[in-house]
Coordinates of C-alpha atoms in Angstrom, one line a residue:
Chain A
M1 CA -34.9 -6.6 37.7
D2 CA -31.5 -5.6 39.0
L3 CA -29.1 -5.1 36.1
S4 CA -26.3 -3.5 38.0
L5 CA -23.2 -5.6 38.5
S6 CA -22.5 -7.3 41.8
P7 CA -19.3 -6.4 43.6
Q8 CA -17.9 -9.8 42.5
D9 CA -18.7 -8.9 38.9
Q10 CA -17.1 -5.6 39.2
D11 CA -14.0 -7.2 40.6
F12 CA -14.0 -9.6 37.7
R13 CA -14.2 -6.6 35.3
E14 CA -11.1 -5.1 37.0
D15 CA -9.3 -8.5 36.7
V16 CA -10.1 -8.6 32.9
R17 CA -8.9 -5.1 32.4
A18 CA -5.7 -5.7 34.3
F19 CA -5.0 -8.8 32.3
L20 CA -5.6 -7.1 29.0
K21 CA -3.4 -4.2 30.0
T22 CA -0.5 -6.4 30.8
T23 CA -0.9 -9.1 28.2
L24 CA -2.1 -7.5 25.0
P25 CA 0.8 -5.9 23.1
V26 CA 0.1 -2.4 21.7
E27 CA 1.2 -3.3 18.2
L28 CA -1.5 -5.9 18.1
S29 CA -4.3 -3.8 19.6
E30 CA -3.4 -1.0 17.1
K31 CA -3.8 -3.4 14.2
V32 CA -7.3 -4.3 15.5
R33 CA -8.2 -0.7 16.2
L34 CA -7.2 0.5 12.7
G35 CA -8.9 -2.5 11.0
V36 CA -5.6 -4.0 9.6
S37 CA -6.2 -7.7 8.9
L38 CA -4.5 -10.0 11.3
T39 CA -2.0 -12.7 10.3
K40 CA -2.3 -16.4 11.4
V41 CA 0.5 -15.7 13.9
D42 CA -1.4 -12.8 15.4
Y43 CA -4.5 -15.0 16.0
E44 CA -2.3 -17.9 17.4
F45 CA -0.4 -15.6 19.7
W46 CA -3.6 -14.3 21.3
H47 CA -5.1 -17.8 21.4
T48 CA -2.1 -18.9 23.4
C49 CA -2.1 -15.9 25.8
L50 CA -5.7 -16.7 26.7
N51 CA -5.2 -20.4 27.0
E52 CA -2.3 -19.9 29.4
K53 CA -4.5 -17.8 31.5
G54 CA -7.3 -20.4 31.4
W55 CA -9.6 -17.9 29.8
L56 CA -9.7 -19.2 26.3
A57 CA -13.0 -21.1 26.6
P58 CA -15.3 -19.0 28.7
N59 CA -18.4 -21.1 27.9
W60 CA -16.9 -24.6 28.4
P61 CA -17.4 -26.5 31.6
K62 CA -14.3 -26.7 33.9
R63 CA -14.0 -30.5 33.4
F64 CA -13.2 -29.9 29.7
G65 CA -10.7 -27.2 30.5
G66 CA -13.1 -24.2 30.2
A67 CA -13.5 -21.2 32.5
E68 CA -17.2 -22.1 33.0
W69 CA -18.2 -18.4 33.5
N70 CA -21.8 -17.4 33.8
A71 CA -23.4 -15.3 31.1
V72 CA -22.8 -12.1 32.9
Q73 CA -19.1 -12.8 33.2
R74 CA -18.8 -13.8 29.6
N75 CA -20.5 -10.6 28.6
I76 CA -18.1 -8.5 30.7
F77 CA -15.2 -10.4 29.2
E78 CA -16.4 -9.9 25.6
E79 CA -17.0 -6.2 26.2
E80 CA -13.7 -5.5 27.8
C81 CA -11.8 -7.4 25.0
A82 CA -13.6 -5.4 22.3
L83 CA -12.9 -2.1 24.1
A84 CA -9.2 -3.0 24.5
H85 CA -9.1 -3.9 20.7
A86 CA -8.1 -7.5 21.4
P87 CA -8.1 -9.8 18.4
R88 CA -11.3 -11.9 18.2
I89 CA -10.9 -15.5 19.1
V90 CA -11.7 -17.6 16.0
P91 CA -15.0 -19.1 17.1
F92 CA -15.2 -22.3 15.0
G93 CA -13.5 -24.6 17.4
L94 CA -14.2 -22.9 20.7
S95 CA -17.7 -21.5 20.4
M96 CA -19.2 -23.9 17.8
L97 CA -17.6 -27.3 17.6
G98 CA -16.6 -27.5 21.3
P99 CA -20.1 -27.3 22.7
V100 CA -21.4 -29.8 20.0
L101 CA -18.7 -32.4 21.0
Q102 CA -19.4 -31.8 24.7
S103 CA -23.1 -32.5 24.2
F104 CA -23.2 -35.1 21.4
G105 CA -19.6 -36.4 20.9
S106 CA -18.4 -39.8 22.2
E107 CA -16.1 -39.8 25.2
E108 CA -13.2 -40.7 22.8
Q109 CA -14.0 -37.8 20.6
Q110 CA -14.1 -35.4 23.6
K111 CA -10.8 -36.7 24.9
Y112 CA -9.1 -36.4 21.6
W113 CA -10.5 -33.3 20.0
L114 CA -11.2 -30.8 22.9
P115 CA -7.6 -30.5 24.2
R116 CA -6.4 -30.0 20.6
I117 CA -8.8 -27.0 20.3
L118 CA -7.5 -25.5 23.5
N119 CA -3.8 -25.9 22.7
G120 CA -4.2 -24.7 19.2
E121 CA -3.1 -27.9 17.5
D122 CA -6.3 -27.8 15.4
W123 CA -7.6 -24.8 13.7
W124 CA -11.2 -25.5 12.7
C125 CA -13.3 -24.0 10.0
Q126 CA -17.0 -24.4 9.3
G127 CA -18.4 -26.4 6.4
Y128 CA -22.0 -25.3 6.4
S129 CA -22.9 -22.9 3.6
E130 CA -23.1 -24.2 0.1
P131 CA -23.3 -22.3 -3.2
G132 CA -26.8 -23.6 -4.2
A133 CA -28.4 -23.5 -0.7
G134 CA -28.6 -19.7 0.0
S135 CA -30.0 -19.1 3.4
D136 CA -31.7 -22.5 3.4
L137 CA -28.9 -24.4 5.1
A138 CA -30.8 -27.7 5.1
A139 CA -30.8 -27.6 1.3
L140 CA -27.2 -28.6 1.3
K141 CA -26.0 -31.2 -1.3
T142 CA -22.5 -32.2 -0.3
K143 CA -22.9 -36.0 0.1
A144 CA -21.2 -38.7 2.1
V145 CA -21.5 -42.3 1.2
R146 CA -20.5 -45.1 3.6
D147 CA -17.8 -47.3 2.2
G148 CA -16.5 -49.9 4.7
E149 CA -14.8 -48.0 7.5
D150 CA -14.9 -44.7 5.7
Y151 CA -17.3 -42.1 4.3
I152 CA -16.6 -40.8 0.8
V153 CA -17.4 -37.1 0.6
N154 CA -18.2 -35.2 -2.6
G155 CA -19.4 -31.6 -3.0
Q156 CA -18.6 -28.0 -2.3
K157 CA -18.8 -25.6 0.6
T158 CA -18.4 -21.9 0.4
W159 CA -17.8 -18.7 2.5
T160 CA -15.5 -20.8 4.6
T161 CA -14.0 -18.2 6.9
L162 CA -10.3 -18.4 7.4
G163 CA -10.3 -21.8 5.8
Q164 CA -6.9 -21.0 4.4
Y165 CA -5.5 -21.3 8.0
A166 CA -7.5 -24.3 9.1
N167 CA -6.2 -27.9 9.3
K168 CA -9.7 -29.3 10.1
I169 CA -13.2 -28.6 8.9
F170 CA -16.5 -29.7 10.5
C171 CA -19.1 -30.4 7.8
L172 CA -22.7 -31.0 7.4
V173 CA -23.1 -33.7 4.7
R174 CA -26.1 -35.5 3.2
T175 CA -26.0 -39.2 4.2
D176 CA -29.6 -40.1 3.2
P177 CA -30.7 -38.5 0.0
S178 CA -34.2 -40.0 0.1
A179 CA -35.1 -38.6 3.5
K180 CA -36.8 -35.2 4.1
K181 CA -34.1 -32.5 3.7
Q182 CA -33.6 -32.0 7.5
E183 CA -33.5 -35.7 8.3
G184 CA -30.7 -37.0 6.0
I185 CA -27.9 -34.8 7.3
S186 CA -24.9 -35.9 9.3
F187 CA -22.1 -34.1 11.1
L188 CA -18.6 -35.1 10.0
L189 CA -15.1 -34.0 11.2
I190 CA -12.7 -33.8 8.2
D191 CA -8.9 -33.4 7.9
M192 CA -8.1 -30.5 5.5
D193 CA -5.0 -32.4 4.4
S194 CA -7.1 -35.3 3.1
P195 CA -6.5 -36.0 -0.6
G196 CA -9.3 -34.6 -2.7
I197 CA -9.8 -31.3 -0.8
E198 CA -9.1 -28.1 -2.6
V199 CA -9.3 -24.6 -1.0
R200 CA -9.9 -21.7 -3.3
P201 CA -9.8 -18.1 -1.9
I202 CA -12.5 -15.6 -2.6
T203 CA -11.3 -12.1 -3.0
L204 CA -13.7 -9.7 -1.3
I205 CA -14.6 -6.1 -1.9
D206 CA -12.5 -5.0 1.1
G207 CA -9.4 -6.3 -0.7
G208 CA -8.9 -9.3 1.6
A209 CA -9.6 -12.9 1.1
E210 CA -10.8 -14.1 4.5
V211 CA -13.3 -16.6 2.9
N212 CA -12.9 -19.5 0.7
E213 CA -14.5 -22.2 -1.4
V214 CA -13.8 -25.7 -0.3
W215 CA -14.1 -28.5 -2.8
F216 CA -14.4 -32.2 -2.0
T217 CA -13.7 -34.8 -4.6
D218 CA -13.9 -38.5 -3.3
V219 CA -12.5 -37.5 0.1
R220 CA -12.2 -40.5 2.4
V221 CA -13.2 -39.7 6.0
P222 CA -12.9 -42.3 8.8
A223 CA -16.4 -43.3 10.0
E224 CA -15.2 -42.7 13.6
N225 CA -15.2 -38.9 12.7
L226 CA -19.0 -39.0 12.6
V227 CA -20.3 -36.9 15.5
G228 CA -23.4 -38.4 17.2
E229 CA -25.7 -40.5 15.1
E230 CA -25.9 -40.7 11.3
N231 CA -28.7 -38.6 9.9
K232 CA -29.1 -36.6 13.1
G233 CA -26.8 -33.9 12.1
W234 CA -29.5 -31.2 11.7
T235 CA -30.2 -31.4 15.5
Y236 CA -26.5 -30.8 16.2
A237 CA -26.3 -28.0 13.5
K238 CA -29.2 -26.1 15.1
F239 CA -27.6 -26.5 18.5
L240 CA -24.3 -25.2 17.1
L241 CA -26.1 -22.2 15.6
T242 CA -27.6 -21.1 18.9
H243 CA -24.0 -21.0 20.2
E244 CA -22.8 -19.2 17.1
R245 CA -25.3 -16.5 18.1
T246 CA -23.9 -15.9 21.6
N247 CA -22.3 -12.6 21.7
I248 CA -24.0 -11.9 18.4
A249 CA -25.2 -8.6 19.9
G250 CA -21.5 -7.5 19.7
V251 CA -22.1 -4.7 22.3
G252 CA -18.3 -4.4 22.9
F253 CA -17.6 -4.1 19.2
S254 CA -20.2 -1.4 18.8
Q255 CA -18.9 0.5 21.8
A256 CA -15.4 0.4 20.4
G257 CA -16.7 1.3 17.0
L258 CA -18.7 4.3 18.4
A259 CA -15.6 5.6 20.1
A260 CA -13.9 5.4 16.7
V261 CA -16.7 7.4 15.1
K262 CA -16.4 10.1 17.7
R263 CA -12.6 10.2 17.3
I264 CA -12.8 10.5 13.5
A265 CA -15.6 13.1 13.7
S266 CA -13.5 15.1 16.2
N267 CA -10.5 15.1 14.0
A268 CA -12.3 15.8 10.7
R269 CA -13.1 19.4 10.0
L270 CA -16.2 20.9 8.4
R271 CA -15.8 24.6 7.5
G272 CA -13.0 24.9 10.0
R273 CA -14.9 23.3 13.0
P274 CA -14.8 19.7 14.2
L275 CA -17.4 17.6 12.2
I276 CA -18.7 16.3 15.5
E277 CA -20.1 19.8 16.3
N278 CA -22.3 19.7 13.2
P279 CA -25.9 19.2 14.5
H280 CA -26.9 16.8 11.7
F281 CA -23.9 14.5 12.2
A282 CA -24.1 14.8 16.0
A283 CA -27.8 13.7 15.8
R284 CA -26.9 10.6 13.9
I285 CA -24.2 9.7 16.5
A286 CA -26.7 10.4 19.3
R287 CA -29.3 8.2 17.7
V288 CA -27.1 5.2 17.3
E289 CA -25.6 5.7 20.8
M290 CA -29.1 5.6 22.3
D291 CA -29.9 2.5 20.3
L292 CA -26.7 0.9 21.5
M293 CA -27.5 1.8 25.2
A294 CA -30.9 0.3 24.8
M295 CA -29.5 -2.8 23.2
A296 CA -26.8 -3.2 25.9
T297 CA -29.6 -3.2 28.5
T298 CA -31.6 -5.7 26.6
N299 CA -28.5 -7.8 26.1
L300 CA -27.8 -7.8 29.9
R301 CA -31.4 -8.7 30.6
I302 CA -31.1 -11.7 28.3
V303 CA -27.7 -12.9 29.3
S304 CA -28.5 -12.6 33.0
K305 CA -31.4 -15.0 32.4
A306 CA -29.3 -17.5 30.5
A307 CA -27.8 -20.3 32.7
A308 CA -24.1 -20.8 33.0
G309 CA -22.6 -22.3 29.9
Q310 CA -25.8 -22.0 28.0
A311 CA -26.7 -19.9 25.0
P312 CA -29.8 -17.7 25.1
G313 CA -32.8 -19.0 23.3
V314 CA -35.0 -17.3 20.7
E315 CA -34.0 -13.9 22.0
S316 CA -30.6 -14.4 20.3
S317 CA -32.5 -13.7 17.0
L318 CA -33.6 -10.3 18.4
L319 CA -30.0 -9.5 19.5
K320 CA -28.7 -10.6 16.1
I321 CA -31.0 -8.3 14.2
K322 CA -30.5 -5.2 16.5
G323 CA -26.8 -5.8 17.1
T324 CA -25.9 -6.0 13.4
Q325 CA -28.1 -3.0 12.5
I326 CA -26.2 -1.0 15.0
R327 CA -22.8 -2.2 14.0
Q328 CA -23.5 -1.5 10.3
E329 CA -24.8 2.0 11.2
I330 CA -21.6 2.6 13.1
T331 CA -19.3 1.5 10.3
D332 CA -21.3 3.6 7.9
L333 CA -20.9 6.7 10.2
A334 CA -17.2 6.0 10.5
R335 CA -16.9 6.0 6.7
R336 CA -19.0 9.2 6.4
A337 CA -17.0 10.9 9.1
A338 CA -13.8 10.2 7.2
G339 CA -15.5 11.7 4.1
P340 CA -13.2 11.9 1.1
Q341 CA -10.4 10.6 3.3
A342 CA -12.1 7.2 3.2
Q343 CA -11.0 6.7 -0.4
P344 CA -7.3 5.9 0.2
F345 CA -7.5 2.2 0.6
A346 CA -6.3 -1.1 -0.4
S347 CA -4.0 -3.9 0.0
E348 CA -1.5 -1.9 2.1
A349 CA -4.1 -1.2 4.7
V350 CA -5.5 -4.7 4.6
D351 CA -2.2 -6.5 4.6
G352 CA -0.6 -4.1 7.1
S353 CA 2.4 -4.0 4.9
N354 CA 4.2 -1.5 2.7
T355 CA 3.9 2.3 3.2
P356 CA 1.2 3.5 5.5
L357 CA -1.7 5.3 3.8
P358 CA -2.5 9.0 4.5
D359 CA -4.7 9.0 7.5
P360 CA -5.1 12.5 8.8
F361 CA -8.2 11.6 11.0
D362 CA -6.7 8.4 12.5
A363 CA -9.6 6.6 10.9
G364 CA -7.8 3.4 9.9
A365 CA -9.1 1.1 7.1
V366 CA -12.5 2.6 7.4
A367 CA -13.7 1.8 3.9
S368 CA -12.6 -1.8 4.2
A369 CA -14.4 -2.1 7.5
Y370 CA -17.5 -0.7 6.0
F371 CA -17.4 -3.1 3.1
N372 CA -16.5 -6.1 5.2
N373 CA -19.3 -5.5 7.7
R374 CA -22.0 -5.7 5.0
K375 CA -21.8 -9.4 5.8
L376 CA -23.1 -8.9 9.4
S377 CA -26.8 -8.9 8.3
I378 CA -26.3 -12.0 6.2
F379 CA -24.0 -14.3 8.2
G380 CA -24.9 -16.5 11.2
G381 CA -28.4 -16.8 9.7
S382 CA -29.5 -13.7 7.7
N383 CA -31.6 -11.1 9.5
E384 CA -34.6 -12.1 7.4
I385 CA -34.3 -15.6 8.7
Q386 CA -34.0 -14.3 12.3
R387 CA -37.2 -12.3 11.9
E388 CA -38.9 -15.4 10.7
I389 CA -37.6 -17.4 13.7
Y390 CA -38.7 -14.7 16.1
A391 CA -42.1 -14.2 14.5
K392 CA -42.8 -17.9 14.5
H393 CA -41.9 -18.1 18.2
T394 CA -43.8 -15.1 19.2
L395 CA -46.9 -15.9 17.2
R396 CA -46.9 -19.5 18.5
D397 CA -46.8 -18.2 22.1
A398 CA -49.6 -15.8 21.3
S399 CA -52.0 -18.3 19.8
Chain B
M1 CA -38.0 12.1 -26.7
N2 CA -35.7 10.1 -28.9
F3 CA -33.0 8.1 -27.1
E4 CA -31.7 6.4 -30.3
L5 CA -28.0 7.0 -30.8
T6 CA -27.0 9.0 -33.9
D7 CA -25.0 7.1 -36.5
E8 CA -21.8 8.8 -35.4
R9 CA -22.4 7.8 -31.8
R10 CA -23.3 4.2 -32.7
M11 CA -20.0 4.0 -34.7
L12 CA -18.1 5.3 -31.7
Q13 CA -19.9 2.7 -29.5
D14 CA -19.1 -0.2 -31.9
T15 CA -15.5 0.8 -32.4
L16 CA -14.9 1.2 -28.7
R17 CA -16.6 -2.1 -27.8
R18 CA -14.6 -4.0 -30.3
F19 CA -11.3 -2.4 -29.2
L20 CA -12.0 -2.9 -25.4
A21 CA -12.9 -6.5 -25.9
T22 CA -9.2 -7.2 -26.6
A23 CA -7.6 -4.2 -25.0
S24 CA -4.3 -4.5 -23.1
D25 CA -3.1 -2.5 -20.1
D26 CA -1.8 0.6 -21.7
V27 CA -5.0 1.9 -23.5
W28 CA -4.7 5.7 -23.0
K29 CA -3.1 6.6 -26.4
P30 CA -5.0 4.0 -28.4
L31 CA -8.3 5.3 -26.9
A32 CA -7.3 8.8 -27.9
E33 CA -6.6 7.6 -31.4
L34 CA -10.1 6.0 -31.5
G35 CA -11.5 9.5 -30.7
V36 CA -12.5 8.9 -27.1
M37 CA -10.9 12.1 -25.8
G38 CA -12.3 14.0 -28.7
A39 CA -15.8 12.7 -27.9
L40 CA -15.5 14.5 -24.5
F41 CA -15.2 18.0 -25.9
G42 CA -17.0 20.2 -28.4
E43 CA -15.9 21.1 -31.9
D44 CA -15.0 24.7 -30.9
C45 CA -12.2 23.2 -28.7
G46 CA -10.9 20.7 -31.2
G47 CA -13.2 17.7 -30.3
F48 CA -16.3 16.4 -32.0
G49 CA -18.7 15.7 -29.1
G50 CA -19.0 17.1 -25.6
H51 CA -22.7 16.4 -25.2
G52 CA -24.2 14.2 -22.5
F53 CA -24.9 11.4 -25.0
D54 CA -21.3 11.4 -26.2
L55 CA -20.1 11.0 -22.6
A56 CA -22.7 8.4 -21.9
V57 CA -21.5 6.3 -24.9
V58 CA -17.9 6.5 -23.8
F59 CA -18.4 5.7 -20.1
E60 CA -21.0 2.9 -20.7
E61 CA -18.4 1.1 -22.9
L62 CA -15.6 1.6 -20.3
G63 CA -17.9 0.3 -17.7
R64 CA -19.0 -2.7 -19.8
A65 CA -15.2 -3.5 -20.2
D66 CA -14.7 -3.0 -16.4
L67 CA -11.9 -0.6 -17.1
T68 CA -10.9 1.8 -14.3
I69 CA -8.9 4.4 -16.1
P70 CA -9.1 8.0 -14.8
L71 CA -10.7 9.4 -17.9
I72 CA -12.7 11.9 -15.9
D73 CA -9.8 12.9 -13.7
N74 CA -7.0 12.9 -16.4
A75 CA -9.0 14.2 -19.4
L76 CA -12.6 15.5 -18.8
V77 CA -12.1 17.7 -15.7
P78 CA -8.7 19.1 -16.6
G79 CA -9.8 19.6 -20.2
R80 CA -12.9 21.6 -19.1
L81 CA -10.7 23.7 -16.8
M82 CA -8.2 24.4 -19.5
I83 CA -11.1 25.4 -21.9
A84 CA -12.5 27.7 -19.2
A85 CA -9.1 29.3 -18.8
G86 CA -8.8 29.8 -22.6
C87 CA -6.0 27.2 -23.1
D88 CA -5.5 24.8 -26.0
I89 CA -6.3 21.2 -25.3
G90 CA -5.0 19.7 -28.5
A91 CA -2.4 17.5 -26.8
L92 CA -4.9 16.3 -24.3
I93 CA -7.3 15.3 -27.1
E94 CA -4.5 13.5 -29.0
G95 CA -3.6 11.6 -25.9
T96 CA 0.0 12.8 -25.8
E97 CA -0.7 14.7 -22.6
R98 CA -2.4 13.7 -19.4
L99 CA -3.3 16.2 -16.7
A100 CA -4.6 15.7 -13.1
F101 CA -6.5 18.3 -11.0
A102 CA -4.9 18.9 -7.7
H103 CA -7.6 20.7 -5.8
A104 CA -9.0 18.9 -2.7
E105 CA -7.5 19.6 0.7
V106 CA -7.9 17.6 3.9
A107 CA -9.7 20.5 5.7
A108 CA -12.0 21.2 2.7
R109 CA -14.1 18.1 3.1
Y110 CA -16.8 18.7 0.4
D111 CA -16.4 22.5 0.2
L112 CA -15.1 23.2 -3.3
N113 CA -14.0 26.8 -2.4
W114 CA -12.0 25.8 0.6
V115 CA -8.4 26.3 -0.6
E116 CA -5.6 26.9 1.8
T117 CA -2.7 26.3 -0.6
R118 CA -1.1 29.7 -1.1
A119 CA 0.1 31.5 -4.2
D120 CA 2.8 34.1 -3.7
G121 CA 2.9 35.5 -7.2
D122 CA 3.5 32.2 -9.2
I123 CA 5.1 30.5 -6.2
L124 CA 2.8 27.8 -4.7
S125 CA 2.9 26.2 -1.2
G126 CA 0.4 23.8 0.3
E127 CA -0.9 20.3 0.4
K128 CA -3.4 18.6 -1.8
T129 CA -5.2 15.3 -1.0
V130 CA -6.6 12.4 -3.1
V131 CA -5.3 13.7 -6.4
V132 CA -6.8 11.1 -8.7
G133 CA -4.6 10.0 -11.6
C134 CA -1.6 11.9 -10.3
E135 CA 0.9 9.2 -11.0
E136 CA -0.1 8.9 -14.6
A137 CA -0.2 12.6 -15.3
D138 CA 2.4 14.7 -17.1
A139 CA 1.4 17.9 -15.2
L140 CA -1.0 19.0 -12.5
I141 CA -3.5 21.8 -12.5
V142 CA -3.2 23.2 -9.0
S143 CA -5.7 25.5 -7.3
A144 CA -4.2 28.0 -4.9
R145 CA -5.3 31.1 -3.1
H146 CA -3.7 34.5 -3.9
S147 CA -6.1 36.4 -1.7
G148 CA -8.8 36.0 0.9
A149 CA -9.6 33.5 3.7
A150 CA -9.6 29.7 3.4
N151 CA -13.3 29.5 2.5
D152 CA -13.7 32.6 0.3
E153 CA -15.2 32.0 -3.1
Q154 CA -13.0 34.7 -4.6
G155 CA -9.2 34.7 -4.7
I156 CA -8.5 31.2 -6.1
G157 CA -6.3 30.8 -9.2
L158 CA -5.3 27.8 -11.2
W159 CA -1.6 27.0 -12.1
R160 CA -0.1 24.4 -14.3
V161 CA 2.7 22.5 -12.5
E162 CA 4.8 19.9 -14.4
M163 CA 5.3 16.7 -12.5
G164 CA 9.1 17.2 -12.4
A165 CA 8.8 20.8 -11.0
P166 CA 11.2 21.6 -8.1
G167 CA 9.4 21.5 -4.7
L168 CA 6.7 19.1 -5.9
T169 CA 6.5 15.8 -4.1
W170 CA 3.8 13.1 -4.0
Q171 CA 3.0 9.8 -2.6
G172 CA 0.7 7.4 -4.4
Y173 CA -1.8 4.8 -3.2
E174 CA -4.7 2.7 -4.4
L175 CA -8.3 3.9 -4.1
A176 CA -11.3 2.0 -2.6
Q177 CA -13.2 2.5 -6.0
G178 CA -10.2 1.2 -8.0
G179 CA -7.5 3.3 -9.6
H180 CA -4.8 5.4 -8.0
A181 CA -4.5 8.8 -6.3
A182 CA -1.7 10.6 -4.5
E183 CA -1.1 13.1 -1.7
V184 CA 0.7 16.0 -3.1
A185 CA 2.9 18.6 -1.4
L186 CA 4.1 21.9 -2.9
T187 CA 6.9 23.8 -1.3
N188 CA 7.7 27.0 -3.1
T189 CA 6.9 25.5 -6.4
G190 CA 6.9 27.9 -9.3
D191 CA 5.3 27.3 -12.7
G192 CA 3.0 29.0 -15.1
N193 CA -0.4 30.5 -14.1
I194 CA -3.0 29.2 -16.6
A195 CA -5.8 31.5 -15.4

């Protein structure tokens, strides 16, 4: 298998680098590099920059306004964006809902909703997780009852990322309580301004509040906002999740994070010498660097097999497990490299306001990043669930 | 082995638990009046405790109440340092005085004997990092080197520096674990040597 990039791919990488160099403001990339939380305006600014370039939706077909890149190009783009410390593109509209509407939405829904995702009119959030369901997504209880031309929705969603900025939410709701749990679920598009919706922020251990609880009390949703067929929502949900897991390997994030570890460990001193010269610490860096190189190759192998516009199959579970383990090890090493200097913390660093904290090693909000990234092995389907998916697939093929 | 609390310790536990259930923000002096600071030190230093079980009772109750006050940094550590230096800690036990230990330096990492802050007689110059409880303290106990190289075990002395002392500046911030600390700079700061 030839995993080296073609001349066209290398040209593409140069184009991406040149674009990032000219378009991404240093003030914004510095916020990302140092782990300062981004404002709504920051996210919207970068969204608009990419949309104007036509690069906002790498995985969408051209007829819907996407770039329709192949998997290798998308991988290059994601790597370069991470290495340049570009803000992440909020994935809920572009990577999740977009592909669902393109595959299962009506023509009217596609015409109405897709352009609004691209031009930033709608900020989508994801109404999947529920407080009582744990990792068993299909155990969700939020119910929608048909009433004339509307559904009436009651229930609660949780861990709704950036829900405080969203004006729309796509939800999995139970429309047939008597059916088997996977078979009574529907996929609804809901306006966050609807009467009866309440968003409550959840303060996290990193000092920020990027996730929320969303409560629904007799919320009326027009029946035309049902995607696909009633009670077929589980099919669409699973389809969406395979898209959620694209770029789950996060190779670019890890490469940028590893560079940060080396920077901090070069600045920090241990008995008068750079910490990075300490054999024990250097060995931990070397180990995770080797893991990362191996995963980058595996990732390339998998993405080069995936067809244009498609998500990888069951291998995405493998990438999710390995990728998040590596990212968590890297944030752990960054925190360790900062040592006692990881303690200065808090709202200042997270909000990016007030006086800057002492940061002699140019480490940034390293404790916040460590705490925040504990989520990686839980979200997008916990690593335990991924192991089950992978094991089922592998054992089935073996028998 | 008997892990049952003595009657005195159980009394301290009950009193503390009842007090903390309704405690307001400014608890330092009320805690001292309840005997919390005294429980941290032995009778020969003016306290009535100082054993592991005394400390466990106090910190378990503070933890139960989710109270992040720098009792270790503003009382226990400076108190033990003062005792080692032969100084009186009466005001500390009464809660009328709070002290912070300005010892760590950026280059020290976890080496306790790495001190680059210099002492020229009783005149101190250098920078201290992550001084926990600095903002709440009346005075600092500052470690400084009067002889030797940065990582020598010998040649380190302790000085008491009032928070208002000329040449002392500090900048405070929050800590990841809760509470506050500060970066402290000393520029030709003179005060009394405690050891």
